[in-house]
Coordinates of C-alpha atoms in Angstrom, one line a residue:
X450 CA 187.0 47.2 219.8
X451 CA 184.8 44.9 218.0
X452 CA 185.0 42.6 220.9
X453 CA 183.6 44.9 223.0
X454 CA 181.2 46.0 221.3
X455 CA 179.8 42.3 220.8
X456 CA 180.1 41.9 224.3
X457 CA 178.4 45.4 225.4
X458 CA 175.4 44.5 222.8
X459 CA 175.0 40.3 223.3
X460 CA 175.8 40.0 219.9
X461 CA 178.4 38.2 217.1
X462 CA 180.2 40.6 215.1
X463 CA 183.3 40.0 213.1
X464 CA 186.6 42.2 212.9
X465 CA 187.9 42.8 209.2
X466 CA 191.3 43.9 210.9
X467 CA 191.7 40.6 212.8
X468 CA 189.5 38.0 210.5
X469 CA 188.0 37.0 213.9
X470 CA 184.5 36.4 215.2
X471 CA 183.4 37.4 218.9
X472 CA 180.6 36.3 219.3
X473 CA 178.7 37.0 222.5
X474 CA 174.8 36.0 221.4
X475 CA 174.2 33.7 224.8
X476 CA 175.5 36.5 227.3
X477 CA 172.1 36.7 229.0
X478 CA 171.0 40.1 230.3
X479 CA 171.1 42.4 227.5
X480 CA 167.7 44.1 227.1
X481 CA 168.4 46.7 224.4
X482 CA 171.0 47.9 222.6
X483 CA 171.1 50.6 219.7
X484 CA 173.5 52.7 217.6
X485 CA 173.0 56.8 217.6
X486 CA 174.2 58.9 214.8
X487 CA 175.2 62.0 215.2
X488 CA 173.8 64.6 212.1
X489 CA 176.9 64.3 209.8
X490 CA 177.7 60.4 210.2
X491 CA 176.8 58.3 207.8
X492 CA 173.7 56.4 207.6
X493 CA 175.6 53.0 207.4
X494 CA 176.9 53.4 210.4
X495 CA 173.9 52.5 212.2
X496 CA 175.2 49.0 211.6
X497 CA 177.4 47.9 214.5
X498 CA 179.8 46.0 212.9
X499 CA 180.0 48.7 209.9
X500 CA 180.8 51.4 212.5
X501 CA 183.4 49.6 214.4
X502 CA 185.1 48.2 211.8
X503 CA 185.4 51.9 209.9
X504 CA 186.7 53.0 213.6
X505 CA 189.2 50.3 213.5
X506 CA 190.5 50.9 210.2
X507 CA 191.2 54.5 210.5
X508 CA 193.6 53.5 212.7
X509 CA 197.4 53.5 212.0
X510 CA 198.9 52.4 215.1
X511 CA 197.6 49.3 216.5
X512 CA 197.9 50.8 220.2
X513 CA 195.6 53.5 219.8
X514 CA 192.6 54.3 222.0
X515 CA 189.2 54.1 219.8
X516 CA 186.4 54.9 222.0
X517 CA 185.7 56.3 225.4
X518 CA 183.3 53.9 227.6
X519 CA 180.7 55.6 229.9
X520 CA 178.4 53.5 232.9
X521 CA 175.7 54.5 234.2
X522 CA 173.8 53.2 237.4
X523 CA 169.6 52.6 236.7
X524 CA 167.6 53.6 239.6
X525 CA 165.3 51.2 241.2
X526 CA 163.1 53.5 242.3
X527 CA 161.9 54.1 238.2
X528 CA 160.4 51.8 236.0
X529 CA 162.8 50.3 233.3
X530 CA 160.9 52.7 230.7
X531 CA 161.2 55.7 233.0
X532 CA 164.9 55.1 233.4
X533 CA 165.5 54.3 229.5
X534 CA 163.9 57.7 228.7
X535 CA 165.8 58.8 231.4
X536 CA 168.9 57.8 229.4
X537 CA 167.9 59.2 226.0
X538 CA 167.6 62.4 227.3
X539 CA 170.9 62.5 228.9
X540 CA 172.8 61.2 225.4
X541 CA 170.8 64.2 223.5
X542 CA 171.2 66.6 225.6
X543 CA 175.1 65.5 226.4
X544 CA 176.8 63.4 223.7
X545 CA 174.9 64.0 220.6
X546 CA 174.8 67.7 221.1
X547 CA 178.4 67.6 221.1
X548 CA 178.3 65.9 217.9
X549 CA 179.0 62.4 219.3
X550 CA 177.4 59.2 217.4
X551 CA 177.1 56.6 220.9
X552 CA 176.6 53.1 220.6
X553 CA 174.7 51.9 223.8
X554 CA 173.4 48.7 225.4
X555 CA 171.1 48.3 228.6
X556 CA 171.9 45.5 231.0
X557 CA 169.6 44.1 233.6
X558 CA 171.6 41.3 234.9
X559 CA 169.6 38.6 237.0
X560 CA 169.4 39.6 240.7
X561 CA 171.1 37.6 243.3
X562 CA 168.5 36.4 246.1
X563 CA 168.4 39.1 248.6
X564 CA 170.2 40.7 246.4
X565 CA 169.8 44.2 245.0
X566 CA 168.5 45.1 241.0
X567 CA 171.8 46.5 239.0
X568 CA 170.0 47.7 235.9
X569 CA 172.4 49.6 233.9
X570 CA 173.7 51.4 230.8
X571 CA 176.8 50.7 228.8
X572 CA 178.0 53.4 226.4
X573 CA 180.9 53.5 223.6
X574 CA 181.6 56.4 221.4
X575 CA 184.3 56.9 219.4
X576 CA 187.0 59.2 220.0
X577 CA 187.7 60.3 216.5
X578 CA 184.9 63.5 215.7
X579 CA 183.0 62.9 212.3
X580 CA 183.3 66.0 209.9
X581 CA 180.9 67.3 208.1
X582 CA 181.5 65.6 205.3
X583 CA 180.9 62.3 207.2
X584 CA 185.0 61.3 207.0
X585 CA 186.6 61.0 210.4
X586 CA 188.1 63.9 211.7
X587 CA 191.3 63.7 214.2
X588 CA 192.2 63.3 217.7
X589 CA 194.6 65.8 217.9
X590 CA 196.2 68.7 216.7
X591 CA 199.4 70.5 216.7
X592 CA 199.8 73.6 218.8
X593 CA 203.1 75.4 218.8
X594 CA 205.6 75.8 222.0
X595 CA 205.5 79.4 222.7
X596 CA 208.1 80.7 225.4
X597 CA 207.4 83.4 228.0
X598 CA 207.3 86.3 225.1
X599 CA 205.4 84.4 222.3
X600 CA 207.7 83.6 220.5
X601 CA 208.2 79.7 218.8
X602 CA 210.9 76.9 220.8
X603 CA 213.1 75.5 218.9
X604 CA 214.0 72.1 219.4
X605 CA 218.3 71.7 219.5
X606 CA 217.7 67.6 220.2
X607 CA 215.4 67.0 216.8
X608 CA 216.2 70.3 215.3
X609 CA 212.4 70.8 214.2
X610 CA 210.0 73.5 216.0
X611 CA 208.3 72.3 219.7
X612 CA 204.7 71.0 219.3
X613 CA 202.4 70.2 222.0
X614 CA 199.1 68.0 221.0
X615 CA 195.8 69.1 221.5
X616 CA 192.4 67.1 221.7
X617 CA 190.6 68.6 218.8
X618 CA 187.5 67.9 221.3
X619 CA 186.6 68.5 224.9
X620 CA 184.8 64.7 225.2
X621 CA 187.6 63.7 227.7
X622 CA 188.3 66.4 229.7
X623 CA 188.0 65.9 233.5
X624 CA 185.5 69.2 233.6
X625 CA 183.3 67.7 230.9
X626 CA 183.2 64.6 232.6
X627 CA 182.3 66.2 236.0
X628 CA 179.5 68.3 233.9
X629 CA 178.1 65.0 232.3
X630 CA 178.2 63.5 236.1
X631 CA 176.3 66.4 237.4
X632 CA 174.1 66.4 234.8
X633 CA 172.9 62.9 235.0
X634 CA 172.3 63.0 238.5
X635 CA 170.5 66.3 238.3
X636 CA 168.0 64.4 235.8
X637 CA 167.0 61.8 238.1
X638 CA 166.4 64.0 241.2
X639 CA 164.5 65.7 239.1
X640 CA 162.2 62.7 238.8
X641 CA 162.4 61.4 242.0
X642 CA 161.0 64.9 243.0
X643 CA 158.0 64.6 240.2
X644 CA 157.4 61.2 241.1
X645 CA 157.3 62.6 245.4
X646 CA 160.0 60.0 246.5
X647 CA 162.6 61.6 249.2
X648 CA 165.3 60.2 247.6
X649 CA 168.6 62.1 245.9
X650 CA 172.2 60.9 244.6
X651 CA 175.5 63.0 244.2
X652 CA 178.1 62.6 242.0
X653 CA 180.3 63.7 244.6
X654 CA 182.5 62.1 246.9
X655 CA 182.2 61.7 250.3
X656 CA 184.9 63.8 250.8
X657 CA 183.7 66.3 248.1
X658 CA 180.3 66.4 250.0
X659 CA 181.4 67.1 253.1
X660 CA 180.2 63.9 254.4
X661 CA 182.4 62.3 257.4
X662 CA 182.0 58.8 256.1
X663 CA 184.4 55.9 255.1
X664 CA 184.2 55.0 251.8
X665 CA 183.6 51.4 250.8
X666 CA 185.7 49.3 248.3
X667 CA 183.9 47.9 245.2
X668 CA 183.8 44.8 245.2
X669 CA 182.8 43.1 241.9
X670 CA 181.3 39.7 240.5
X671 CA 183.6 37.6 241.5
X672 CA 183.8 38.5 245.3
X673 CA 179.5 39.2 245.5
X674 CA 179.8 35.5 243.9
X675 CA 182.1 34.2 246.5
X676 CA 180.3 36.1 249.1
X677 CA 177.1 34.7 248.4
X678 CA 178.3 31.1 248.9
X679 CA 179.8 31.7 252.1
X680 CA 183.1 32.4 251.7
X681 CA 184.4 35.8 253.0
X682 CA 186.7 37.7 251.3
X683 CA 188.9 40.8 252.2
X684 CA 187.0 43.3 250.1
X685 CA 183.9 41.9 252.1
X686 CA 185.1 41.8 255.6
X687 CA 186.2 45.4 254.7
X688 CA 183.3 46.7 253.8
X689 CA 181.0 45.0 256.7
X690 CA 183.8 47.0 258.8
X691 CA 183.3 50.4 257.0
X692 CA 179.8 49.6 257.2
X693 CA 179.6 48.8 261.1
X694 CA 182.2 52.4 261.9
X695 CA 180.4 54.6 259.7
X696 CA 176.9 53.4 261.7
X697 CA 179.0 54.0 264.9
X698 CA 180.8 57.6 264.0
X699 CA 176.7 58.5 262.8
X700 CA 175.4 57.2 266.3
X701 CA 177.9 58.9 268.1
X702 CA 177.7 62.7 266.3
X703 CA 173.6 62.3 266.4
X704 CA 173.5 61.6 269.9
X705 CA 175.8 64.2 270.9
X706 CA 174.8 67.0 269.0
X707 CA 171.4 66.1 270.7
X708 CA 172.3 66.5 274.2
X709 CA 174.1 69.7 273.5
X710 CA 170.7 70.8 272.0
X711 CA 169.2 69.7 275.0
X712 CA 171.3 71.4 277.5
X713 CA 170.0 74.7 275.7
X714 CA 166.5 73.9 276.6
X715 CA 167.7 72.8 280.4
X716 CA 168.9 75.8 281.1
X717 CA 166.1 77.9 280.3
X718 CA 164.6 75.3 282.6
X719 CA 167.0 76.1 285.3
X720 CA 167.2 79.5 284.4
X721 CA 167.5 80.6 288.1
X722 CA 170.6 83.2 289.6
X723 CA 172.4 80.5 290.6
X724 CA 172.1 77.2 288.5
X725 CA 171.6 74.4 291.2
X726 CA 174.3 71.7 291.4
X727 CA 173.6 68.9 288.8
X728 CA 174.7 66.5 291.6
X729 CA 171.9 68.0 294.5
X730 CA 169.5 67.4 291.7
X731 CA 170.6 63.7 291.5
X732 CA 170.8 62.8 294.8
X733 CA 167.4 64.9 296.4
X734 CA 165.6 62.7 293.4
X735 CA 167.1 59.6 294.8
X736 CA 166.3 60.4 298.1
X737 CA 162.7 61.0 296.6
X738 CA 162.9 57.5 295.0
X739 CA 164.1 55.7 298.5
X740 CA 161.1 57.2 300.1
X741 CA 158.6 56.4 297.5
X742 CA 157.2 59.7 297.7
X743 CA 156.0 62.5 294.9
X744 CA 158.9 65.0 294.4
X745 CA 157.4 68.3 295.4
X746 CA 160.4 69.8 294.5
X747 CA 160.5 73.8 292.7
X748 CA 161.4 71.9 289.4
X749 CA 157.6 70.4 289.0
X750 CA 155.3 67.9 290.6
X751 CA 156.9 64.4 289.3
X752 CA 156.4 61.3 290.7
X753 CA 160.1 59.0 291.7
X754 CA 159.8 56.3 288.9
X755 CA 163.6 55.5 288.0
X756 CA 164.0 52.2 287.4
X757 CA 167.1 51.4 290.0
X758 CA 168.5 53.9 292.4
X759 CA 172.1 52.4 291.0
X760 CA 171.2 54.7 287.9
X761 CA 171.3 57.3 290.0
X762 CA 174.3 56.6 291.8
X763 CA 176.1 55.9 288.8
X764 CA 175.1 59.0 287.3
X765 CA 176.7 61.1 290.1
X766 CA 179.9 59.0 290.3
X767 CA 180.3 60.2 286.7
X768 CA 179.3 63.3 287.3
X769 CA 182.2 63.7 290.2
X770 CA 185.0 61.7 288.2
X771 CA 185.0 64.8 285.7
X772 CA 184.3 67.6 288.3
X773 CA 181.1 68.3 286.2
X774 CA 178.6 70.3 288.9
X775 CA 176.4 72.5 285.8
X776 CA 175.5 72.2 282.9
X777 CA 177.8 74.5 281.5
X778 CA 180.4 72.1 282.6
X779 CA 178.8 69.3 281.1
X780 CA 178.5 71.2 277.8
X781 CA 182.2 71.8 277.6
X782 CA 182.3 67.8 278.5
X783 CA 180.8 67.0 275.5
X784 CA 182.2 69.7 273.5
X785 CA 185.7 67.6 274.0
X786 CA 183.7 64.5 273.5
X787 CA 182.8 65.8 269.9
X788 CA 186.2 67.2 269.5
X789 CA 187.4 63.4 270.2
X790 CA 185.1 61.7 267.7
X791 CA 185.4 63.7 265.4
X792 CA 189.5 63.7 265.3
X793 CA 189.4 59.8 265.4
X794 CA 186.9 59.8 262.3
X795 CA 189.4 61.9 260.4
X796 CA 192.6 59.9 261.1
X797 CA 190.9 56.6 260.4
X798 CA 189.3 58.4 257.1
X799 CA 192.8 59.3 256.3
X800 CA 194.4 56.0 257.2
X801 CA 191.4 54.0 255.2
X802 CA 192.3 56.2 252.0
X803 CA 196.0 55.2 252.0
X804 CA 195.0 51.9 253.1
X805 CA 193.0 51.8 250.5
X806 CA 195.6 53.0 248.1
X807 CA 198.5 50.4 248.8
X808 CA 195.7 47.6 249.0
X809 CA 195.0 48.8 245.3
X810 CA 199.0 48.9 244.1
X811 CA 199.9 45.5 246.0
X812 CA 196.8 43.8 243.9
X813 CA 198.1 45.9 240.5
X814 CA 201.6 44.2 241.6
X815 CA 200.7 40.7 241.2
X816 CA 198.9 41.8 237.8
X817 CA 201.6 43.6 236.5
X818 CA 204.0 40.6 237.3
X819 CA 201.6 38.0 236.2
X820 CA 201.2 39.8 232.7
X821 CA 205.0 40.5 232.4
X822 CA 205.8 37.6 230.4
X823 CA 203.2 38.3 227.9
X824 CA 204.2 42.1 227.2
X825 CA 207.8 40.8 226.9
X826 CA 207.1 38.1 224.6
X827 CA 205.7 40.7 222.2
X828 CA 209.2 42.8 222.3
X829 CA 210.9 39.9 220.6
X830 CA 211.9 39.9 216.7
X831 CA 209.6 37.9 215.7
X832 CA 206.8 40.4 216.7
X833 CA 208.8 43.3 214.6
X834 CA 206.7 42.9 211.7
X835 CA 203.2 44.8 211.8
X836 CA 200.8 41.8 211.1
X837 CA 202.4 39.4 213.3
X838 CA 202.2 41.8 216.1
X839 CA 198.7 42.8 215.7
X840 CA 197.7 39.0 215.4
X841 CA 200.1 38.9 218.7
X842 CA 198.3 41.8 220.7
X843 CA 194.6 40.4 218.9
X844 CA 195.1 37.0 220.8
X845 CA 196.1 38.4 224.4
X846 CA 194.6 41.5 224.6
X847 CA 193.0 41.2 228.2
X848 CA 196.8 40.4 229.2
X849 CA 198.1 43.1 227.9
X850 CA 195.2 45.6 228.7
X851 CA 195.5 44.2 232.6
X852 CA 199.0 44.8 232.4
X853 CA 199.2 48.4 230.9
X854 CA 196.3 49.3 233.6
X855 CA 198.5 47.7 236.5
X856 CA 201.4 49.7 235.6
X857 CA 199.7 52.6 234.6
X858 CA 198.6 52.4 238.2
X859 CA 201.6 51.8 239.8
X860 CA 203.2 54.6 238.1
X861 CA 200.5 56.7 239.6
X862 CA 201.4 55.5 243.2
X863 CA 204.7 55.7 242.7
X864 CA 206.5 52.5 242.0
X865 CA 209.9 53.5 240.7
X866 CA 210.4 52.7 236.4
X867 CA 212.7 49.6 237.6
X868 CA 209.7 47.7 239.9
X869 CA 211.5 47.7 242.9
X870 CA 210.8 45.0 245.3
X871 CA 212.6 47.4 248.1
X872 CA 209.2 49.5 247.2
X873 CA 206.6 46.8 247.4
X874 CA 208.1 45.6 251.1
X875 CA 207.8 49.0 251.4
X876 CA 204.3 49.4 251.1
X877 CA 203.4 46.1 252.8
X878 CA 205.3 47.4 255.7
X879 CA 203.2 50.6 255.7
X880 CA 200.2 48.5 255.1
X881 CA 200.4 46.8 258.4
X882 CA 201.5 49.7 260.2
X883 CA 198.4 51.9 259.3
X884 CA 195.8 48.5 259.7
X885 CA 197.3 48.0 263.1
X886 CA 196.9 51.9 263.8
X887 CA 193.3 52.0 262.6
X888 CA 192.4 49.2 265.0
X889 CA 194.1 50.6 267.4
X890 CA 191.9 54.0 267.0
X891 CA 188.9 52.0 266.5
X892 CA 189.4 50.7 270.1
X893 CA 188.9 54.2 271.3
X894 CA 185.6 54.4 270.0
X895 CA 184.5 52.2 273.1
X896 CA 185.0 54.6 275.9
X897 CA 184.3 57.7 274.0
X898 CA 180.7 55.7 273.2
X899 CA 180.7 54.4 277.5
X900 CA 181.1 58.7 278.3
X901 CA 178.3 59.5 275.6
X902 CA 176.0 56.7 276.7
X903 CA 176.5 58.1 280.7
X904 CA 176.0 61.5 279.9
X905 CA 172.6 60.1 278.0
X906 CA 171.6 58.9 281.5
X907 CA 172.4 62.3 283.2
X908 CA 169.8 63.6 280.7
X909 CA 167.1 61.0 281.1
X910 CA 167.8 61.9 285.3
X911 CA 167.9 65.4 284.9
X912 CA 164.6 65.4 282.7
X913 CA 162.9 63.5 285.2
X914 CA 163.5 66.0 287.8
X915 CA 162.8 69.2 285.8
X916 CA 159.8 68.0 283.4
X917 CA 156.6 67.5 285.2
X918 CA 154.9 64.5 284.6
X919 CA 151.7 64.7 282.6
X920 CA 148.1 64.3 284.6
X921 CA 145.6 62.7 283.0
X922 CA 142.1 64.0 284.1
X923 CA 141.6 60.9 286.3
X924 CA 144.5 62.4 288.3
X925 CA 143.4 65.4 288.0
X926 CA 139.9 64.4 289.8
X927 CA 141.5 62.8 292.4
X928 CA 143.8 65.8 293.5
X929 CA 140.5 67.8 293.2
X930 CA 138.7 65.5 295.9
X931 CA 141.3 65.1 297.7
X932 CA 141.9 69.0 298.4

């Protein structure tokens, strides 16, 4: 903990549990760090190393969690002191309510070129409460088992009453955590709204939100690093393909739901007993165009200025592929268009998430097995005794924290208790299957778009027929001489 605490603040603090330094005093970036106390903690705590030392040496069990860590994004659209008093707001109104003493630390890394600003805050508070009388308080408590008539279960295996353990606070609950979201991004659209800036961020997901988009990948330091010297990278070309189908499935929806608006305001336009035939419309205006002449047609005085008469003609050739002769017709068209798009940006939504998934448990695979050997070596004898394994988990604790988060995860995705390789080519076989169905899909996209982009033309054809053209008073004269 003391570690990352050093880390978190840019400085060089020493651990009384371990007799180590970690000293972190030439990490660049740090602009401010601070400790806040809650009301009953002790004044001495103010001192980093005093408070995360006393956190580590409440501690029995040299496994145990000590602090929850919270992130939170800067916006570039505030000033560094409007975002910090942004921040200080949030921890009172939030964490130190609650009774929580935080230590924080703002980053403002240096910006890549053409890169994009990644201010930031960095928050650690411990997870045991303070009491009143400024001792720490615990984690948990014991609740009785209580069967379906109240009444106490009693335990034949251990032959002691059932207990179930209870956080004696609600600081890590998922509904807190989704509060505390909210809450933070409620504060900044409120400032973006004082400062008049048309700007707002969720702490939804896309799928939460509603929102048909892909989702991107995060992909870190070391691939924005590689990235920026050239070298592509999976996580990359993933994201530059999410990127490019999300600006696609946008285009496509836009641009349809605007033609079906606009067949509304046609028909008024054509709002006749009998709509006429789409197709006599096309072809008396190219017959108007081959002439050269003004179309003096019932539809408005418009003069024949389509740029090729193969427009036309490829207009109606559509238009007779698909048995489309009104407008009604054409709106059912694109109803089905929309129906298409829309059913191919949910599969490949779907198909990206698992993707996205196995990508995530094949990577945690060749973690957990690069790590292995470390966890195991601490099983042996000589790591019975409780100082030699502490020293032992003190110097490889980022192999041992990557491997506990690697199979944490894979338990979570379903990798059996005996890692079975049957599993992994399992999942690399699915992998494949679903990337070669997603391009597959993403191929359809084409003639869906080639439809869309012709029944665009029929609009800019039909528009030219129904909408007069504008006279400008020079015309206007000139039609008055000339009667």
């Amino acid at each position: 903990m003391i570690a990352s605490a050093a880390y978190r603040a840019g400085e060089k603090l020493h651990s009384e549990r371990y007799d180590e330094y970690s000293d972190y005093t030439r990490k660049g970036g740090v602009i401010l760090s601070e400790i806040l106390l809650s009301p009953q903690a002790p004044r001495e705590y103010v001192d980093r190393e005093t408070l995360w030392n006393a956190v580590e040496k409440v501690e029995k069990r040299p496994d145990a969690q000590l602090a929850y860590s919270f992130d939170f994004a800067f916006q570039n659209e505030f000033t560094m002191e409007e975002n910090i008093a942004l921040a200080r707001q949030f921890m009172e109104e939030n964490f130190l309510s609650r009774g929580m003493t935080l230590d924080f630390a703002i980053h403002e890394p240096d910006k890549e070129p053409g890169g994009i600003p990644n201010p930031h805050i960095h928050i650690l508070a411990p997870i045991r409460p303070i009491n009143p009388d400024g001792t720490w308080g615990n984690k948990q408590k014991k609740v009785p088992v209580l069967d379906e008539n109240g009444e106490r279960v009693w335990d034949e295996k251990y032959k002691r009453w059932k207990f179930t353990a209870v956080p004696t606070t609600d600081w890590g609950s998922p509904e807190v955590l989704e509060e505390w979201r909210k809450n933070w991004c409620d504060l900044c659209n409120a400032k973006f709204e004082e400062k008049g800036l048309d700007v707002r961020i969720d702490w939804r997901s896309y799928e939460r939100q509603g929102v048909e988009l892909l989702a991107q990948v995060h992909e870190g330091p070391a691939v924005r690093a590689m990235e920026k010297r050239g070298i592509p990278t999976e996580k990359g070309d993933y994201n530059r393909w999410v990127k490019a189908t999300n600006a696609l499935l946008k285009s496509l929806r836009e641009k349809i739901a605007g033609l079906l608006t606009w067949i509304k305001t046609a028909e008024e336009k054509l709002n006749e007993p009998e709509q006429p035939h789409l197709i006599q419309i096309l072809l008396d205006y190219m017959d108007v165009q081959r002439a050269g002449a003004e179309n003096f047609s019932r539809y408005g005085r418009r003069k024949a200025n389509l740029t090729t008469l193969q427009d036309v003609a490829d207009a109606v050739a559509f238009l007779r592929e698909n048995d489309i002769s009104t407008l009604g017709q054409l709106e059912e068209k694109l109803t089905a268009l929309q129906a298409k798009v829309d059913n191919l940006g949910d599969s490949m939504k779907a198909k990206n998430a698992r993707i996205k998934t196995l990508k995530e448990a094949l990577d945690q695979v060749a973690i957990y097995r690069t790590n292995l050997p470390v966890f195991q070596e601490m099983g042996k004898k000589k790591y019975n005794y409780k100082k030699a394994k502490a020293k032992y988990q003190a110097e490889h604790e980022s192999e041992l924290k990557l491997f506990y988060r690697a199979r944490r995860i894979l338990k979570e995705a379903g990798m059996p208790p005996e890692f079975s390789q049957e599993t992994v080519d399992a999942w690399r076989k699915e992998l494949a299957l679903l990337q070669d169905e997603r391009a597959a899909e993403y191929a359809e996209f084409k003639p869906l778009r080639d439809e869309q982009r012709q029944m665009s033309h029929i609009q800019y054809c039909v528009n030219r027929v129904i909408q007069p053209e504008p006279q400008t008073q020079e015309k206007q004269k000139t039609n008055t001489v000339e009667r």
